[in-house]
């Protein structure tokens, strides 16, 4: 492939953010965009010079110039649209998960279509491309800490999401911790074989009404015998908190939080620093751009993608096991072998 | 009490370290010292001006000038000596634990003698007096992070101990993690109600021969519904690693590692900092001195001690539960109510 | 003004960098571009959708749709082009300085034309808009350190520039330290009244052949009686080093270097961090974008610009005095009163 | 020499602080102490077991058991007592300076007596033994930053001293900046050849009445062609501020301030750290102990002292030149060759 001719499906908040990032990347030409409520964003798109707009994503998929689609629609449409895109022979970038159905058979079916079509699929596990986490990963691969023995991940959101949104995108485990499961596997180069989860509603007790929690403490065991710890909270008053630590036989790597400033203020009371960046859009902006660039590169150079379909299934398995652990109060085994596609 | 007239029992490595610290504290006069191998250290003691030496701790306990004894003998003697000291009417400082017997009835019996004698007993949970951890604790008490929701403790030793030593002082859980259980309770102001532990021998497989492990990942639940995570390793190649993080409704507190220097070296390859302090004697020197000063103060001012006998029982319960969790692969409930003494 | 209709003059390396930044800013429409060697960049420009290109900047200045010009040509053309742009009634963004002539009368003449034309002129003192330095400035204005008493600026380049380039853009004082003089005034809210400079060629002795130096230590006195220290080097092997510290009656503010990563690596030898960002294009990218946004905002809202013509004259005076101080070995008074325009 | 048999002269505040430090060092036996107001401290000394006390330092100097004297008397007595101690054949530790007389002939005379007596003399330039500055120095000696080109020293006191005290111990330059001159030489391995100083009273204008200043900005040139910058303030509201940065051909070393805690507090407003240590007694405690240990070691092993008599003369020359620079407004040459003793 010499150039990415892109179709973008879904132009809600996430889609618009990604669109702006895509515009800064060379080797991509945005051919057409689709959204069921295209009229709401039509003018904005025109201002960006994107005039080929449609309400119907099928129309976009049948555009022969387009060789790659970027899917930013709501989670419940992924299964259908990814399948259709594969059948139309387009390469696919899609946010996780592939299906709202926690039974992985649904996702496997999608991946089988992707495989059959021989197209490329990259999952939006953006944190793999965060410059901080990426540096940790590279240092591990370069042997800088010997053999990894323990991974520790802290993920905290700045505030509880609206219940309506949670219902649509999934609760803490399937929407938020999902990223941590993926990063844990990514750092340890091993699949998760057991999960034990403790959690509850220390912040917003009404989350129980929608069967969700806001606070989570979790132990992982990996197939290779190593361990992991994850802690989550929905409300960190000091900002978005995203840290990873990997401990190994020859050292330790820590990715600390990212703050907006290096300025230090010393006064008679204390030394003051800036807080971590407040929201994921800011914190992960470099990651969002980098994952798109990586996808383009893998398409142009015919190289493996940064996060593939199987990765989302493996993360989902851990989330399902964690859910069961919360319900039963017992540790849960996780199948660490990849499904056959 | 107007002054602490001290007897010191046990002058091995730990005892000598503590003795030097005690010499720097005003309001303590060292009256007599006892050790079964007193001849080995006699000359050293003379050089420090401590000439009243005995092989027999009973002789020391019957010295009427002494009002307080400091017990630094090996763990298996604690039960006997603390009991004898209490019966002799002396105030007592003793390293944890009170008994090698993991059944807490043995420790309870000791505490009953202490209570009956009406003397004061402080346990050597030195980390409570570490300036870093102390600052975290004070900030929590001052409401600086609102209601604590999660405590995270990292404790890593610089290297695996000799197996012979482990057999004498207890394995990872009962010697090392014990401190973490205590700090967890101390920070959260709540007792531990459940423990789930995963661990193994990622560093020294021969530890299995003595029924010990070198790597541990652990989830706690507290009586008040909050959570904790502990991770341990016996070998951190970069030094002694002791960190605590407490997350709450209004903020987060982190006690970072202590390094020996603030010096930064920038060269063409990287920016280099000093590593964390290498060994516990250095890292916790201020804590060892502070716990002694605190004990003296509590005796002179008739105030509560920093760590009391019940604290060691509560930490031991968590260690026992963790041991059982490792053996069964299941989470274990912990009795969160204090025993009656 | 409702929108900035922009003409860009000069599309060498600097111009291309700025052009890319301008493309990301809303409320700017790039109408036309000019460069004497336009054929070298024509294709690149077409790819960005910028097809209205010319060799002759006069043609651009006579384009009635354009209300603002951005001048990125080589320093020796600033005097002529800014004057022409002012006469054409265009608002002007121009890199410092306004003239190669160190006698400020040349610059004053340019500013008189700007004033007569009633157009807006912003000077490219980008560091004023660096997020770090900006935060320092705002904290000072908010009274966070009381009355400033001392400013300390460290500026170090990663390597000596080619002699040919130095001859074209000016030596250390007029090209590099110039920014520090401006930041010093900006932070202290006072004009420089005296300069004493020591410097030499500790890195590249052949710089003497073109009457330049590579190392500088400098003391400033400000009109209001406060002090400043500046140190410069042309070669910091660890990257681009840009720091500011302001000390005041109620505290201190420090803007530390910016590194590309928060990752910490602990191994048996040391703790390793990432170095500061290596080059000015990376370090000051946010500043370059912010200065353009600020200019657009000041035009649309009819507000003062971030750095005006007088600022470049005041910085140049300090540079001239420093040059004389180096030559004479004596401190030099600087006229702290603004010239009449 | 096999052991240091010490006499201590001067038991005011400084003397008492040093005495406590000396008590923690092995290989020192304190034989006798002397102070003109010995009755004020007699009881305290008895409690420490130091019963051989005298009002008359001559009596102490004639004590044949004593081989080393530590002089902590007020500055105006140094000349007399060091001379008498040398004549009595005692090794000498003395705080800087050797004489209140800024004409160095007085100090040279003292050093000639020391030389004639063949005794050892160490000057109390404690900062050379500060663990932070020491690490910088060692890294430089190990070639970690190549050839040093620039040293930058920041020294700020927490508050203005009482005028009466200043009159007795010397003003900013001769009491406070004196240490910086010494550290500058120590780091650069070169003598100071020129000084230019700017300073004034930005904090306490009444200091002018006693011919002193509270704020100082200073440029140094060293004999080997390198440069230095020093800034001083008498009042840093955030604590005692002591930093050194050395920049070289292959890197940079920074000794950052020392704070009492590694604890970080994140709340909704900011990230808070502990301030630097508040007073010199705390900040330099390790340095005070280390300089005494180093002196003992140099006596026992017959090695050079850490800071010798000539060092105080070289620092004093820089202070005198700075004083003249302040008075004349001109840079002042400093004789960089050592005086003949």
PDB file of C-alpha atoms in Angstrom, chain C residues 117-307:
ATOM      1  CA  UNK C 117       0.238  52.696   9.804  1.00  0.00           C
ATOM      2  CA  UNK C 118      -1.736  51.886  12.936  1.00  0.00           C
ATOM      3  CA  UNK C 119      -1.114  48.166  12.492  1.00  0.00           C
ATOM      4  CA  UNK C 120      -0.310  45.590  15.094  1.00  0.00           C
ATOM      5  CA  UNK C 121       3.211  44.133  15.417  1.00  0.00           C
ATOM      6  CA  UNK C 122       4.187  41.108  17.482  1.00  0.00           C
ATOM      7  CA  UNK C 123       7.817  40.083  17.947  1.00  0.00           C
ATOM      8  CA  UNK C 124       8.704  36.371  18.020  1.00  0.00           C
ATOM      9  CA  UNK C 125       9.907  36.258  21.628  1.00  0.00           C
ATOM     10  CA  UNK C 126       8.480  32.764  21.838  1.00  0.00           C
ATOM     11  CA  UNK C 127       9.835  31.990  25.301  1.00  0.00           C
ATOM     12  CA  UNK C 128       7.312  34.372  26.822  1.00  0.00           C
ATOM     13  CA  UNK C 129       4.713  31.844  25.720  1.00  0.00           C
ATOM     14  CA  UNK C 130       6.551  28.708  26.821  1.00  0.00           C
ATOM     15  CA  UNK C 131       4.146  26.960  29.218  1.00  0.00           C
ATOM     16  CA  UNK C 132       6.871  26.693  31.890  1.00  0.00           C
ATOM     17  CA  UNK C 133       8.032  30.302  31.722  1.00  0.00           C
ATOM     18  CA  UNK C 134       4.467  31.490  31.297  1.00  0.00           C
ATOM     19  CA  UNK C 135       3.493  29.731  34.525  1.00  0.00           C
ATOM     20  CA  UNK C 136       6.392  31.418  36.317  1.00  0.00           C
ATOM     21  CA  UNK C 137       5.312  34.784  34.949  1.00  0.00           C
ATOM     22  CA  UNK C 138       1.700  34.301  35.952  1.00  0.00           C
ATOM     23  CA  UNK C 139       2.625  33.203  39.442  1.00  0.00           C
ATOM     24  CA  UNK C 140       4.758  36.314  39.827  1.00  0.00           C
ATOM     25  CA  UNK C 141       1.917  38.506  38.628  1.00  0.00           C
ATOM     26  CA  UNK C 142      -0.398  36.774  41.068  1.00  0.00           C
ATOM     27  CA  UNK C 143       1.940  37.779  43.872  1.00  0.00           C
ATOM     28  CA  UNK C 144       2.953  34.219  44.686  1.00  0.00           C
ATOM     29  CA  UNK C 145       6.558  35.180  45.493  1.00  0.00           C
ATOM     30  CA  UNK C 146       5.989  38.730  46.720  1.00  0.00           C
ATOM     31  CA  UNK C 147       8.406  41.234  45.226  1.00  0.00           C
ATOM     32  CA  UNK C 148      10.940  39.672  42.833  1.00  0.00           C
ATOM     33  CA  UNK C 149      14.540  40.354  43.882  1.00  0.00           C
ATOM     34  CA  UNK C 150      16.664  38.146  41.642  1.00  0.00           C
ATOM     35  CA  UNK C 151      16.178  36.378  38.319  1.00  0.00           C
ATOM     36  CA  UNK C 152      18.496  33.588  37.195  1.00  0.00           C
ATOM     37  CA  UNK C 153      18.447  32.304  33.647  1.00  0.00           C
ATOM     38  CA  UNK C 154      20.327  29.361  32.242  1.00  0.00           C
ATOM     39  CA  UNK C 155      20.309  28.907  28.473  1.00  0.00           C
ATOM     40  CA  UNK C 156      22.435  26.299  26.836  1.00  0.00           C
ATOM     41  CA  UNK C 157      22.349  25.124  23.264  1.00  0.00           C
ATOM     42  CA  UNK C 158      23.074  21.495  22.392  1.00  0.00           C
ATOM     43  CA  UNK C 159      25.944  22.440  20.095  1.00  0.00           C
ATOM     44  CA  UNK C 160      27.899  25.234  18.441  1.00  0.00           C
ATOM     45  CA  UNK C 161      26.229  26.539  15.282  1.00  0.00           C
ATOM     46  CA  UNK C 162      28.075  26.584  11.952  1.00  0.00           C
ATOM     47  CA  UNK C 163      30.150  29.754  11.679  1.00  0.00           C
ATOM     48  CA  UNK C 164      28.417  30.689   8.433  1.00  0.00           C
ATOM     49  CA  UNK C 165      25.049  30.618  10.142  1.00  0.00           C
ATOM     50  CA  UNK C 166      26.341  32.676  13.067  1.00  0.00           C
ATOM     51  CA  UNK C 167      27.571  35.339  10.661  1.00  0.00           C
ATOM     52  CA  UNK C 168      24.075  35.552   9.162  1.00  0.00           C
ATOM     53  CA  UNK C 169      21.943  35.533  12.315  1.00  0.00           C
ATOM     54  CA  UNK C 170      24.333  37.117  14.828  1.00  0.00           C
ATOM     55  CA  UNK C 171      26.592  35.735  17.518  1.00  0.00           C
ATOM     56  CA  UNK C 172      25.795  34.459  20.992  1.00  0.00           C
ATOM     57  CA  UNK C 173      24.745  37.807  22.477  1.00  0.00           C
ATOM     58  CA  UNK C 174      22.574  39.084  19.633  1.00  0.00           C
ATOM     59  CA  UNK C 175      20.968  35.792  18.642  1.00  0.00           C
ATOM     60  CA  UNK C 176      20.883  33.620  21.756  1.00  0.00           C
ATOM     61  CA  UNK C 177      21.306  35.743  24.904  1.00  0.00           C
ATOM     62  CA  UNK C 178      18.876  38.237  23.373  1.00  0.00           C
ATOM     63  CA  UNK C 179      16.058  35.893  24.400  1.00  0.00           C
ATOM     64  CA  UNK C 180      17.420  35.794  27.956  1.00  0.00           C
ATOM     65  CA  UNK C 181      17.536  39.577  28.175  1.00  0.00           C
ATOM     66  CA  UNK C 182      13.907  39.651  27.127  1.00  0.00           C
ATOM     67  CA  UNK C 183      12.849  36.964  29.597  1.00  0.00           C
ATOM     68  CA  UNK C 184      14.769  38.736  32.359  1.00  0.00           C
ATOM     69  CA  UNK C 185      12.830  41.979  31.758  1.00  0.00           C
ATOM     70  CA  UNK C 186       9.586  40.071  31.367  1.00  0.00           C
ATOM     71  CA  UNK C 187       9.956  38.284  34.700  1.00  0.00           C
ATOM     72  CA  UNK C 188      11.202  41.263  36.699  1.00  0.00           C
ATOM     73  CA  UNK C 189       8.777  43.834  35.251  1.00  0.00           C
ATOM     74  CA  UNK C 190      11.671  46.258  35.127  1.00  0.00           C
ATOM     75  CA  UNK C 191      14.121  47.421  32.494  1.00  0.00           C
ATOM     76  CA  UNK C 192      17.801  46.570  32.556  1.00  0.00           C
ATOM     77  CA  UNK C 193      19.986  49.441  33.746  1.00  0.00           C
ATOM     78  CA  UNK C 194      23.434  47.818  33.863  1.00  0.00           C
ATOM     79  CA  UNK C 195      25.191  44.789  32.416  1.00  0.00           C
ATOM     80  CA  UNK C 196      28.489  43.139  33.276  1.00  0.00           C
ATOM     81  CA  UNK C 197      29.555  40.227  31.081  1.00  0.00           C
ATOM     82  CA  UNK C 198      32.399  37.736  31.216  1.00  0.00           C
ATOM     83  CA  UNK C 199      32.815  35.202  28.468  1.00  0.00           C
ATOM     84  CA  UNK C 200      35.112  33.371  26.170  1.00  0.00           C
ATOM     85  CA  UNK C 201      35.642  30.371  23.961  1.00  0.00           C
ATOM     86  CA  UNK C 202      35.933  27.341  26.213  1.00  0.00           C
ATOM     87  CA  UNK C 203      34.405  25.046  23.581  1.00  0.00           C
ATOM     88  CA  UNK C 204      35.363  26.247  20.118  1.00  0.00           C
ATOM     89  CA  UNK C 205      38.402  28.587  20.083  1.00  0.00           C
ATOM     90  CA  UNK C 206      37.950  29.268  16.366  1.00  0.00           C
ATOM     91  CA  UNK C 207      34.842  31.287  17.229  1.00  0.00           C
ATOM     92  CA  UNK C 208      37.291  34.087  17.981  1.00  0.00           C
ATOM     93  CA  UNK C 209      37.884  34.328  14.236  1.00  0.00           C
ATOM     94  CA  UNK C 210      34.320  35.541  13.788  1.00  0.00           C
ATOM     95  CA  UNK C 211      34.407  37.618  16.955  1.00  0.00           C
ATOM     96  CA  UNK C 212      32.054  35.318  18.850  1.00  0.00           C
ATOM     97  CA  UNK C 213      32.132  33.404  22.145  1.00  0.00           C
ATOM     98  CA  UNK C 214      30.580  30.156  23.359  1.00  0.00           C
ATOM     99  CA  UNK C 215      30.444  30.638  27.143  1.00  0.00           C
ATOM    100  CA  UNK C 216      28.978  33.562  29.032  1.00  0.00           C
ATOM    101  CA  UNK C 217      28.447  34.618  32.658  1.00  0.00           C
ATOM    102  CA  UNK C 218      26.567  37.825  33.174  1.00  0.00           C
ATOM    103  CA  UNK C 219      25.216  40.064  35.934  1.00  0.00           C
ATOM    104  CA  UNK C 220      22.295  42.389  35.366  1.00  0.00           C
ATOM    105  CA  UNK C 221      20.997  45.254  37.390  1.00  0.00           C
ATOM    106  CA  UNK C 222      17.436  46.366  36.845  1.00  0.00           C
ATOM    107  CA  UNK C 223      16.060  49.890  37.038  1.00  0.00           C
ATOM    108  CA  UNK C 224      14.125  49.005  40.187  1.00  0.00           C
ATOM    109  CA  UNK C 225      17.287  47.956  42.031  1.00  0.00           C
ATOM    110  CA  UNK C 226      16.954  44.182  41.623  1.00  0.00           C
ATOM    111  CA  UNK C 227      19.473  41.772  40.090  1.00  0.00           C
ATOM    112  CA  UNK C 228      19.863  39.082  37.477  1.00  0.00           C
ATOM    113  CA  UNK C 229      22.335  36.357  36.545  1.00  0.00           C
ATOM    114  CA  UNK C 230      22.546  34.731  33.119  1.00  0.00           C
ATOM    115  CA  UNK C 231      24.766  31.898  32.026  1.00  0.00           C
ATOM    116  CA  UNK C 232      25.043  30.582  28.499  1.00  0.00           C
ATOM    117  CA  UNK C 233      26.860  27.804  26.754  1.00  0.00           C
ATOM    118  CA  UNK C 234      26.815  26.717  23.157  1.00  0.00           C
ATOM    119  CA  UNK C 235      27.306  23.056  23.947  1.00  0.00           C
ATOM    120  CA  UNK C 236      25.401  21.141  26.595  1.00  0.00           C
ATOM    121  CA  UNK C 237      25.985  17.481  25.770  1.00  0.00           C
ATOM    122  CA  UNK C 238      22.810  16.447  27.614  1.00  0.00           C
ATOM    123  CA  UNK C 239      20.407  18.477  25.487  1.00  0.00           C
ATOM    124  CA  UNK C 240      18.797  21.854  25.260  1.00  0.00           C
ATOM    125  CA  UNK C 241      18.918  23.488  28.686  1.00  0.00           C
ATOM    126  CA  UNK C 242      16.467  26.269  29.397  1.00  0.00           C
ATOM    127  CA  UNK C 243      15.717  27.206  32.962  1.00  0.00           C
ATOM    128  CA  UNK C 244      14.488  30.249  34.837  1.00  0.00           C
ATOM    129  CA  UNK C 245      14.442  30.922  38.558  1.00  0.00           C
ATOM    130  CA  UNK C 246      12.923  33.985  40.164  1.00  0.00           C
ATOM    131  CA  UNK C 247      13.518  34.661  43.830  1.00  0.00           C
ATOM    132  CA  UNK C 248      11.305  37.053  45.734  1.00  0.00           C
ATOM    133  CA  UNK C 249      10.427  38.362  49.154  1.00  0.00           C
ATOM    134  CA  UNK C 250       7.754  35.673  49.647  1.00  0.00           C
ATOM    135  CA  UNK C 251       9.131  32.700  47.766  1.00  0.00           C
ATOM    136  CA  UNK C 252      10.875  31.306  44.723  1.00  0.00           C
ATOM    137  CA  UNK C 253       9.720  30.016  41.348  1.00  0.00           C
ATOM    138  CA  UNK C 254      11.735  27.602  39.256  1.00  0.00           C
ATOM    139  CA  UNK C 255      10.977  26.433  35.741  1.00  0.00           C
ATOM    140  CA  UNK C 256      12.950  23.248  35.375  1.00  0.00           C
ATOM    141  CA  UNK C 257      14.010  21.647  32.142  1.00  0.00           C
ATOM    142  CA  UNK C 258      11.518  19.662  30.080  1.00  0.00           C
ATOM    143  CA  UNK C 259      12.313  16.030  29.406  1.00  0.00           C
ATOM    144  CA  UNK C 260      10.567  13.731  27.006  1.00  0.00           C
ATOM    145  CA  UNK C 261       9.522  11.167  29.572  1.00  0.00           C
ATOM    146  CA  UNK C 262       8.592  10.593  33.192  1.00  0.00           C
ATOM    147  CA  UNK C 263      10.109   7.111  33.154  1.00  0.00           C
ATOM    148  CA  UNK C 264      12.555   6.180  35.906  1.00  0.00           C
ATOM    149  CA  UNK C 265      14.877   3.200  35.604  1.00  0.00           C
ATOM    150  CA  UNK C 266      16.393   1.793  38.786  1.00  0.00           C
ATOM    151  CA  UNK C 267      19.233  -0.657  38.398  1.00  0.00           C
ATOM    152  CA  UNK C 268      22.110  -1.871  40.504  1.00  0.00           C
ATOM    153  CA  UNK C 269      24.257   1.105  39.493  1.00  0.00           C
ATOM    154  CA  UNK C 270      21.953   4.106  39.618  1.00  0.00           C
ATOM    155  CA  UNK C 271      18.560   5.626  38.959  1.00  0.00           C
ATOM    156  CA  UNK C 272      18.252   6.818  35.375  1.00  0.00           C
ATOM    157  CA  UNK C 273      15.970   9.495  33.961  1.00  0.00           C
ATOM    158  CA  UNK C 274      15.448  10.801  30.453  1.00  0.00           C
ATOM    159  CA  UNK C 275      17.507  13.792  29.455  1.00  0.00           C
ATOM    160  CA  UNK C 276      16.003  17.213  28.707  1.00  0.00           C
ATOM    161  CA  UNK C 277      14.508  17.550  25.238  1.00  0.00           C
ATOM    162  CA  UNK C 278      17.358  17.739  22.746  1.00  0.00           C
ATOM    163  CA  UNK C 279      16.505  20.675  20.461  1.00  0.00           C
ATOM    164  CA  UNK C 280      14.654  23.970  20.558  1.00  0.00           C
ATOM    165  CA  UNK C 281      12.123  22.913  17.930  1.00  0.00           C
ATOM    166  CA  UNK C 282      10.859  20.207  20.300  1.00  0.00           C
ATOM    167  CA  UNK C 283      11.252  22.085  23.550  1.00  0.00           C
ATOM    168  CA  UNK C 284       9.558  25.230  22.308  1.00  0.00           C
ATOM    169  CA  UNK C 285       6.908  23.676  20.017  1.00  0.00           C
ATOM    170  CA  UNK C 286       4.136  24.517  22.499  1.00  0.00           C
ATOM    171  CA  UNK C 287       5.573  28.030  22.787  1.00  0.00           C
ATOM    172  CA  UNK C 288       5.636  28.547  19.022  1.00  0.00           C
ATOM    173  CA  UNK C 289       2.020  27.504  18.722  1.00  0.00           C
ATOM    174  CA  UNK C 290       1.004  29.557  21.740  1.00  0.00           C
ATOM    175  CA  UNK C 291       2.632  32.751  20.486  1.00  0.00           C
ATOM    176  CA  UNK C 292       0.714  32.458  17.215  1.00  0.00           C
ATOM    177  CA  UNK C 293      -2.549  31.802  19.017  1.00  0.00           C
ATOM    178  CA  UNK C 294      -1.883  34.774  21.276  1.00  0.00           C
ATOM    179  CA  UNK C 295      -1.249  37.002  18.276  1.00  0.00           C
ATOM    180  CA  UNK C 296      -4.486  35.871  16.615  1.00  0.00           C
ATOM    181  CA  UNK C 297      -6.368  36.484  19.834  1.00  0.00           C
ATOM    182  CA  UNK C 298      -4.901  39.951  20.275  1.00  0.00           C
ATOM    183  CA  UNK C 299      -5.908  40.836  16.713  1.00  0.00           C
ATOM    184  CA  UNK C 300      -9.437  39.476  17.010  1.00  0.00           C
ATOM    185  CA  UNK C 301     -10.092  40.963  20.450  1.00  0.00           C
ATOM    186  CA  UNK C 302      -8.082  44.133  19.868  1.00  0.00           C
ATOM    187  CA  UNK C 303      -5.809  43.469  22.822  1.00  0.00           C
ATOM    188  CA  UNK C 304      -2.098  44.184  23.387  1.00  0.00           C
ATOM    189  CA  UNK C 305       0.376  41.751  21.836  1.00  0.00           C
ATOM    190  CA  UNK C 306       2.532  39.485  23.981  1.00  0.00           C
ATOM    191  CA  UNK C 307       5.828  41.044  22.829  1.00  0.00           C
TER     192      UNK C 307
END
